[in-house]
Amino acid sequence: MAREVARSGGRRAGKAAEVERAVAARDAERLAELSAEPGGLVSDFLRRRAWPLLLAADADDASAASPKRAKTRDALVQEFNMDIERSMFHFGCDKALPRDLRVLKREALTEIILNVLRADATLHYYQGFHDVATVHLHVMGNDIRAASETTLAASRLQFKDHHGQDFGATIQAMNLLPVIIHHFDHKVSTTLERAEVGPMFALAWVLTGFAHSVQDLNVTARLFDIILASHPLLCIYLAAALVLRPTTRRRLLEVAEEDCSMPTIHHFLQNIAPPCAPMTSRDSWEQRNKKYKAQRKRIAKRQASAGAPVSGSSYVPATRAEEKENCVDNLVESALFMMARFPPADLIRVGERTRNVDLPKLSAMRLPLKTRRAWIASMNWAVHHARWTVSHPAATAAAVAAVAVALALVWTRPSTVGAMAR
C-alpha cells in the first residue's frame, strides 16, 4: 500500500511540474492538453495561475466592446439575493463553516457576481450562476478580484449561451444532447423517445458545469479545468457521457423494461450518480459506498420530514468496476472522445436538420482563434491517449480524421465565419 501511495504521489508531482512549466511559458495549448489528462491541473494552487492563462485571450477579445450595465447595486442584488442566501452549504468544505465566516463568503460571492454583471451588460444572471461563481471563489483562494476576472472570462465564452435575457440559446444547446445520444447509442435514444423524455433532466449539469450536482470541490474543480480549456459545448458531451456509462445505460434499460413512463425515466436520469474522485489505496470503494449510503439516508430523512416524496432512497452498492467507471477522469476522457468522433460542427449541422437547432442563437461556434486551437489540442489528447483506443485502431483513425474535418469545418464553414464576423 505504501508503495502505491508513493507511486501516486510521484505521478502527481511530475504532473504538477509539467503544469508549472506550461504556466511559465504561458502556453495555453499545453495547459489544455494537461487539463484533458487524468488529474487535470492537479491543485488549486496551480489553477490560480493556469485558469487566467486559459481564459485571458477570450477575456481580452470580449472586453473591448462590452457595454457596461447602468443598474444600481440594489437592483442587481435583488436578482440573485435568494440564491446567495442558499449558498455556501453545498460543497463539503462549506458544511462546517462558522456562521460569521459563511456570511463573509456570501458577501464575497455577491461582489463577484456584481462585478461580472456590471462589467458586461450582455450578461444576465441566471439561476445556478452562483454555483459557478462559488467554484471560482474557492479555487482562487477567496481572492475577489481574481475570481471576478476568471468568472467574467468564463461567462463570456463557456457559459455565454446561458446569460441571455431568456433561455432560448440554452434550450437550443440542450436540444443537441439527444443528437449525441442518438449518434452513439440508438437503443438508449429510442428508449428516451418512447418515454417522451426531453433533455431537461441535464439542465443543472449544463448550466453550472456540474457544480450544482457534485459536492466534492476537488471533482468540480477538475471538471472546470477541462470545461474552461475546451469547447463551450463540452458540458453537453459530458452529460451524454454520464448517461451512456455502461452501468447507467444497463440500469436505465432495466428500469425502462418495467416502466417506460416519462416520470419514471426522468426521475431515474435526474438521480444519476455524479462523477467522483479517483480511488486511491486509502479510499476503498467499500468506504465510499458506506459514506454514500449514509448520505442517501440523511437526504431521505430530510425529504420525509418536509413531506416531500423520497427520491433515490433505494441503494444499490457500487462494485469496484462501477467506481472506476464513475471516476471523473474516465468521464472527461469519454466526453472528449465523443467530441472527437462527433465534433461540434457536425453536431450542430445534424441538430439543425433533425432538431431544428437555431445556429445564430448559439454562441458556441463564435470562438477566437486561440480558443479553437486550445480545445482542438485537448481533443487531440483524448484521441491519441484514450485507453480503449489501443484495441480499436480503426476507431482511433476515424477520430483523428474527424478532428481534422472539425478544424476545417470550424474555420471554413460560411455560416460559422459569418457568425464570428458578427
Coordinates of C-alpha atoms in Angstrom, one line a residue:
M1 CA 0.0 0.0 0.0
A2 CA 2.8 2.4 0.9
R3 CA 4.4 1.7 -2.5
E4 CA 1.1 2.5 -4.3
V5 CA 0.8 5.8 -2.4
A6 CA 4.4 6.7 -3.2
R7 CA 3.9 5.9 -6.9
S8 CA 0.7 8.0 -6.9
G9 CA 2.5 10.9 -5.2
G10 CA 5.3 10.7 -7.7
R11 CA 2.9 10.9 -10.7
R12 CA 1.1 13.9 -9.1
A13 CA 4.5 15.7 -8.5
G14 CA 5.5 15.0 -12.1
K15 CA 2.2 16.3 -13.5
A16 CA 2.5 19.4 -11.2
A17 CA 5.9 20.2 -12.7
E18 CA 4.5 20.0 -16.2
V19 CA 1.8 22.4 -15.3
E20 CA 4.3 24.7 -13.8
R21 CA 6.4 24.7 -17.0
A22 CA 3.3 25.4 -19.2
V23 CA 2.3 28.3 -16.9
A24 CA 5.8 29.7 -17.0
A25 CA 5.8 29.5 -20.8
R26 CA 2.3 30.9 -21.0
D27 CA 1.4 28.0 -23.2
A28 CA -2.4 27.8 -23.3
E29 CA -2.5 24.9 -25.7
R30 CA -0.2 22.8 -23.5
L31 CA -2.4 23.7 -20.5
A32 CA -5.4 22.5 -22.5
E33 CA -3.7 19.2 -23.1
L34 CA -2.8 18.9 -19.4
S35 CA -6.4 19.7 -18.5
A36 CA -7.5 16.7 -20.6
E37 CA -5.1 14.3 -18.9
P38 CA -6.0 12.4 -15.7
G39 CA -5.9 14.8 -12.7
G40 CA -6.4 17.9 -14.7
L41 CA -4.4 20.8 -13.4
V42 CA -3.6 19.0 -10.2
S43 CA -4.3 21.6 -7.4
D44 CA -6.0 24.9 -6.7
F45 CA -2.6 26.5 -6.2
L46 CA -1.7 25.8 -9.9
R47 CA -5.2 26.6 -11.1
R48 CA -4.9 30.1 -9.7
R49 CA -2.2 30.7 -12.3
A50 CA -3.4 28.4 -15.1
W51 CA -7.1 29.4 -15.3
P52 CA -6.4 33.1 -16.1
L53 CA -4.0 32.0 -18.9
L54 CA -6.6 29.6 -20.4
L55 CA -9.2 32.4 -20.3
A56 CA -7.1 35.6 -20.9
A57 CA -7.2 35.6 -24.7
D58 CA -11.0 35.3 -24.7
A59 CA -11.4 38.0 -22.0
D60 CA -9.2 40.4 -23.9
D61 CA -11.2 39.9 -27.1
A62 CA -14.6 40.3 -25.5
S63 CA -13.9 43.2 -23.1
A64 CA -13.1 45.8 -25.8
A65 CA -16.7 46.4 -26.9
S66 CA -18.7 45.2 -24.0
P67 CA -21.3 47.7 -22.8
K68 CA -21.4 48.4 -19.1
R69 CA -24.6 47.9 -17.0
A70 CA -26.2 51.0 -15.5
K71 CA -28.4 49.3 -12.9
T72 CA -27.9 50.2 -9.2
R73 CA -26.3 47.8 -6.8
D74 CA -29.6 47.1 -5.0
A75 CA -31.4 46.4 -8.3
L76 CA -28.8 43.9 -9.3
V77 CA -28.5 42.2 -5.9
Q78 CA -32.3 41.7 -5.9
E79 CA -32.0 39.5 -8.9
F80 CA -29.9 36.9 -7.1
N81 CA -30.2 37.5 -3.4
M82 CA -32.3 34.4 -2.8
D83 CA -29.6 32.2 -4.4
I84 CA -26.9 33.9 -2.2
E85 CA -29.0 33.1 0.9
R86 CA -28.9 29.4 0.0
S87 CA -25.2 29.4 -0.9
M88 CA -22.1 28.1 1.0
F89 CA -23.7 24.9 2.1
H90 CA -23.2 22.8 -1.0
F91 CA -19.6 21.7 -1.0
G92 CA -18.2 19.5 1.7
C93 CA -15.7 22.2 2.7
D94 CA -18.6 24.7 3.3
K95 CA -20.7 22.5 5.5
A96 CA -18.7 23.1 8.7
L97 CA -18.1 26.8 8.2
P98 CA -18.8 29.0 11.2
R99 CA -21.7 31.4 10.8
D100 CA -19.6 34.5 10.6
L101 CA -17.2 33.1 8.0
R102 CA -20.2 31.9 5.9
V103 CA -21.6 35.4 6.0
L104 CA -18.2 36.8 4.8
K105 CA -18.0 34.2 2.0
R106 CA -21.5 35.1 0.8
E107 CA -20.5 38.8 0.7
A108 CA -17.5 37.9 -1.4
L109 CA -19.7 35.8 -3.7
T110 CA -22.1 38.8 -4.0
E111 CA -19.3 41.0 -5.1
I112 CA -18.0 38.6 -7.7
I113 CA -21.5 38.3 -9.3
L114 CA -21.9 42.1 -9.2
N115 CA -18.5 42.6 -10.8
V116 CA -19.5 40.3 -13.6
L117 CA -22.9 41.8 -14.3
R118 CA -21.6 45.4 -14.1
A119 CA -18.6 44.6 -16.4
D120 CA -20.8 43.4 -19.3
A121 CA -24.4 44.4 -19.9
T122 CA -24.9 41.5 -22.3
L123 CA -24.5 39.0 -19.4
H124 CA -27.7 38.4 -17.5
Y125 CA -28.0 36.5 -14.2
Y126 CA -29.5 33.0 -14.3
Q127 CA -30.4 30.7 -11.5
G128 CA -27.3 28.5 -10.9
F129 CA -24.7 31.1 -11.9
H130 CA -23.9 31.5 -8.2
D131 CA -22.7 27.8 -8.2
V132 CA -20.3 28.7 -11.0
A133 CA -19.0 31.8 -9.2
T134 CA -18.6 29.8 -5.9
V135 CA -16.2 27.4 -7.6
H136 CA -14.1 30.3 -8.9
L137 CA -14.2 31.9 -5.4
H138 CA -12.9 28.7 -3.8
V139 CA -10.2 27.9 -6.4
M140 CA -8.9 31.5 -6.4
G141 CA -8.3 31.3 -2.7
N142 CA -11.1 33.8 -1.8
D143 CA -9.4 36.5 -3.9
I144 CA -12.5 38.5 -5.1
R145 CA -10.6 40.3 -7.9
A146 CA -9.0 37.2 -9.3
A147 CA -12.3 35.2 -9.0
S148 CA -14.2 38.0 -10.7
E149 CA -11.8 38.1 -13.6
T150 CA -11.9 34.3 -14.3
T151 CA -15.7 34.1 -13.7
L152 CA -16.2 37.0 -16.2
A153 CA -14.0 35.5 -18.8
A154 CA -15.7 32.1 -18.5
S155 CA -19.1 33.7 -18.7
R156 CA -18.2 35.4 -22.0
L157 CA -17.3 32.1 -23.6
Q158 CA -18.0 28.8 -21.9
F159 CA -21.3 29.9 -20.3
K160 CA -22.3 32.7 -22.7
D161 CA -25.3 30.9 -24.0
H162 CA -26.9 30.8 -20.6
H163 CA -26.5 34.5 -19.9
G164 CA -29.2 35.7 -22.3
Q165 CA -32.3 37.6 -21.5
D166 CA -34.2 34.3 -21.8
F167 CA -33.2 30.6 -22.1
G168 CA -33.6 30.5 -25.8
A169 CA -29.9 29.8 -26.6
T170 CA -29.7 27.3 -23.6
I171 CA -32.7 25.4 -24.9
Q172 CA -31.1 25.2 -28.4
A173 CA -27.9 23.9 -26.8
M174 CA -29.8 21.3 -24.7
N175 CA -31.5 20.1 -27.9
L176 CA -28.1 18.8 -29.0
L177 CA -28.0 16.3 -26.1
P178 CA -30.4 13.8 -27.7
V179 CA -28.5 14.2 -31.0
I180 CA -25.3 13.0 -29.3
I181 CA -27.1 10.1 -27.5
H182 CA -28.7 9.0 -30.8
H183 CA -25.4 9.2 -32.6
F184 CA -23.6 6.9 -30.1
D185 CA -26.4 4.6 -28.8
H186 CA -29.6 4.1 -30.8
K187 CA -31.2 1.8 -28.2
V188 CA -30.9 4.4 -25.4
S189 CA -32.1 7.1 -27.8
T190 CA -35.2 5.0 -28.7
T191 CA -35.9 4.4 -25.1
L192 CA -35.9 8.1 -24.3
E193 CA -38.1 8.9 -27.3
R194 CA -40.5 6.2 -26.3
A195 CA -40.7 7.7 -22.8
E196 CA -41.0 11.2 -24.3
V197 CA -38.2 12.4 -22.1
G198 CA -36.5 15.6 -23.3
P199 CA -33.0 16.8 -22.4
M200 CA -34.1 19.0 -19.5
F201 CA -33.1 16.4 -16.9
A202 CA -29.5 17.5 -17.6
L203 CA -30.2 21.3 -17.3
A204 CA -28.5 21.8 -13.9
W205 CA -25.4 19.9 -15.2
V206 CA -25.0 22.1 -18.2
L207 CA -25.9 25.4 -16.5
T208 CA -23.4 25.0 -13.7
G209 CA -20.7 22.8 -15.2
F210 CA -21.9 20.1 -12.8
A211 CA -21.1 22.4 -9.8
H212 CA -24.7 22.1 -8.6
S213 CA -24.7 18.3 -8.6
V214 CA -21.2 17.4 -7.4
Q215 CA -20.5 18.1 -3.7
D216 CA -16.7 17.3 -3.9
L217 CA -15.0 20.6 -4.7
N218 CA -11.9 18.8 -5.9
V219 CA -14.0 16.9 -8.5
T220 CA -15.8 20.1 -9.6
A221 CA -12.5 22.0 -10.0
R222 CA -11.1 19.1 -12.0
L223 CA -14.2 19.3 -14.3
F224 CA -13.8 23.1 -14.6
D225 CA -10.2 22.5 -15.7
I226 CA -11.4 20.9 -18.9
I227 CA -14.6 22.9 -19.3
L228 CA -12.5 26.2 -19.3
A229 CA -10.0 24.7 -21.6
S230 CA -12.4 23.2 -24.1
H231 CA -15.3 23.9 -26.4
P232 CA -18.4 25.6 -24.9
L233 CA -20.4 22.6 -25.8
L234 CA -18.3 20.2 -23.8
C235 CA -20.9 20.2 -20.9
I236 CA -23.4 18.7 -23.4
Y237 CA -20.9 15.9 -24.3
L238 CA -20.2 15.3 -20.6
A239 CA -23.9 14.9 -19.9
A240 CA -24.1 12.4 -22.8
A241 CA -21.1 10.5 -21.4
L242 CA -22.7 10.4 -18.0
V243 CA -25.9 8.9 -19.4
L244 CA -24.1 6.4 -21.6
R245 CA -21.8 5.0 -18.9
P246 CA -22.2 1.2 -19.2
T247 CA -23.7 0.7 -15.7
T248 CA -26.0 3.7 -16.0
R249 CA -27.1 2.5 -19.5
R250 CA -27.8 -1.0 -18.3
R251 CA -29.9 0.2 -15.3
L252 CA -31.7 2.7 -17.5
L253 CA -32.8 -0.1 -19.9
E254 CA -33.8 -2.3 -16.9
V255 CA -35.9 0.4 -15.5
A256 CA -37.5 1.1 -18.9
E257 CA -38.4 -2.6 -19.3
E258 CA -40.5 -2.4 -16.1
D259 CA -41.9 1.1 -16.6
C260 CA -41.1 3.3 -19.6
S261 CA -43.3 6.2 -18.5
M262 CA -41.9 9.8 -18.6
P263 CA -42.0 10.4 -14.8
T264 CA -40.1 7.2 -14.1
I265 CA -37.3 7.7 -16.7
H266 CA -37.0 11.4 -16.0
H267 CA -36.6 10.6 -12.3
F268 CA -34.0 8.0 -12.9
L269 CA -31.9 10.3 -15.1
Q270 CA -32.1 13.2 -12.6
N271 CA -30.8 10.9 -9.9
I272 CA -27.8 9.5 -11.8
A273 CA -24.8 9.4 -9.5
P274 CA -22.4 12.3 -10.3
P275 CA -18.8 11.7 -11.1
C276 CA -16.5 11.0 -8.2
A277 CA -12.8 11.5 -7.3
P278 CA -10.3 8.8 -8.5
M279 CA -9.9 6.0 -6.0
T280 CA -6.7 5.7 -4.0
S281 CA -5.4 2.9 -1.9
R282 CA -6.5 4.9 1.2
D283 CA -10.1 5.3 0.0
S284 CA -11.6 2.0 -0.9
W285 CA -14.9 1.5 -2.7
E286 CA -16.3 -0.1 0.4
Q287 CA -15.6 3.0 2.4
R288 CA -17.1 5.2 -0.3
N289 CA -20.2 3.1 -0.5
K290 CA -20.7 3.4 3.3
K291 CA -20.4 7.2 3.1
Y292 CA -22.8 7.4 0.1
K293 CA -25.4 5.1 1.8
A294 CA -25.3 7.4 4.9
Q295 CA -25.7 10.5 2.8
R296 CA -28.8 9.0 1.0
K297 CA -30.3 8.1 4.3
R298 CA -29.9 11.7 5.5
I299 CA -31.5 13.1 2.3
A300 CA -34.4 10.7 2.6
K301 CA -34.9 11.7 6.2
R302 CA -35.0 15.4 5.4
Q303 CA -37.4 14.8 2.5
A304 CA -39.7 12.7 4.7
S305 CA -39.8 15.4 7.4
A306 CA -40.6 18.0 4.8
G307 CA -43.4 16.0 3.4
A308 CA -41.7 15.7 0.1
P309 CA -41.6 12.5 -1.9
V310 CA -38.5 10.4 -1.1
S311 CA -36.3 10.2 -4.2
G312 CA -33.4 7.8 -4.7
S313 CA -33.9 6.2 -1.3
S314 CA -33.2 2.7 -2.6
Y315 CA -29.5 2.0 -2.5
V316 CA -27.5 -0.4 -4.8
P317 CA -23.9 -0.9 -3.7
A318 CA -21.4 0.0 -6.4
T319 CA -18.8 -2.6 -7.4
R320 CA -15.1 -1.7 -7.9
A321 CA -15.6 -1.7 -11.6
E322 CA -18.5 0.8 -11.3
E323 CA -16.4 3.0 -9.1
K324 CA -13.7 3.1 -11.7
E325 CA -16.3 3.8 -14.4
N326 CA -17.7 6.7 -12.3
C327 CA -14.3 8.3 -11.9
V328 CA -14.3 11.9 -13.1
D329 CA -11.2 11.3 -15.3
N330 CA -13.0 8.5 -17.1
L331 CA -16.0 10.7 -17.7
V332 CA -13.8 13.5 -19.1
E333 CA -12.0 11.0 -21.4
S334 CA -15.2 9.6 -22.7
A335 CA -16.7 13.1 -23.4
L336 CA -13.6 14.3 -25.2
F337 CA -13.5 11.2 -27.3
M338 CA -17.2 11.6 -28.2
M339 CA -16.4 15.2 -29.2
A340 CA -13.5 14.0 -31.4
R341 CA -15.6 11.4 -33.2
F342 CA -18.7 13.7 -33.5
P343 CA -17.2 17.2 -33.5
P344 CA -19.3 20.3 -32.6
A345 CA -19.5 21.5 -36.2
D346 CA -21.0 18.1 -37.3
L347 CA -23.2 18.0 -34.2
I348 CA -24.7 21.4 -34.9
R349 CA -25.2 20.6 -38.5
V350 CA -27.1 17.4 -37.6
G351 CA -29.0 19.3 -34.9
E352 CA -30.1 21.9 -37.4
R353 CA -31.5 19.2 -39.6
T354 CA -33.1 16.9 -37.0
R355 CA -33.9 19.1 -34.0
N356 CA -34.3 22.5 -35.6
V357 CA -31.4 23.9 -33.7
D358 CA -31.0 27.6 -34.5
L359 CA -27.3 28.2 -35.1
P360 CA -27.5 32.1 -34.8
K361 CA -28.8 31.7 -31.3
L362 CA -25.8 29.7 -30.2
S363 CA -22.5 31.5 -29.3
A364 CA -20.8 28.1 -29.2
M365 CA -19.3 28.4 -32.7
R366 CA -18.1 32.0 -32.3
L367 CA -14.7 31.1 -31.0
P368 CA -11.5 33.2 -31.0
L369 CA -8.6 31.5 -32.9
K370 CA -6.5 30.8 -29.8
T371 CA -9.5 29.2 -28.1
R372 CA -10.2 26.9 -31.1
R373 CA -6.5 25.8 -31.1
A374 CA -6.8 25.0 -27.3
W375 CA -9.9 22.9 -27.5
I376 CA -8.6 21.0 -30.5
A377 CA -5.4 20.4 -28.5
S378 CA -7.4 18.8 -25.7
M379 CA -9.5 16.8 -28.1
N380 CA -6.3 15.5 -29.8
W381 CA -5.0 14.3 -26.5
A382 CA -8.2 12.3 -26.0
V383 CA -7.8 10.7 -29.4
H384 CA -4.2 9.7 -29.0
H385 CA -4.2 8.7 -25.3
A386 CA -7.7 7.3 -24.6
R387 CA -7.0 3.8 -23.1
W388 CA -9.6 1.9 -25.1
T389 CA -8.3 3.1 -28.5
V390 CA -5.4 0.7 -28.3
S391 CA -7.7 -2.1 -29.2
H392 CA -9.7 0.0 -31.6
P393 CA -7.2 1.3 -34.2
A394 CA -9.9 1.8 -36.8
A395 CA -12.0 4.0 -34.4
T396 CA -8.8 5.9 -33.5
A397 CA -8.0 6.6 -37.1
A398 CA -11.6 7.7 -37.7
A399 CA -11.4 10.0 -34.7
V400 CA -8.1 11.6 -35.9
A401 CA -9.7 12.2 -39.3
A402 CA -12.8 13.7 -37.5
V403 CA -10.6 16.2 -35.7
A404 CA -9.1 17.4 -39.0
V405 CA -12.5 17.7 -40.5
A406 CA -13.8 19.6 -37.4
L407 CA -10.9 22.0 -37.8
A408 CA -11.6 22.6 -41.4
L409 CA -15.4 23.0 -40.9
V410 CA -15.0 25.4 -38.0
W411 CA -12.6 27.6 -40.0
T412 CA -14.2 27.4 -43.4
R413 CA -18.0 26.9 -42.9
P414 CA -19.7 30.1 -44.3
S415 CA -22.3 30.4 -41.6
T416 CA -19.7 30.0 -38.9
V417 CA -17.4 32.5 -40.4
G418 CA -20.3 34.9 -40.7
A419 CA -21.3 34.3 -37.1
M420 CA -17.8 35.0 -35.9
A421 CA -17.5 38.1 -38.0
R422 CA -20.6 39.5 -36.3

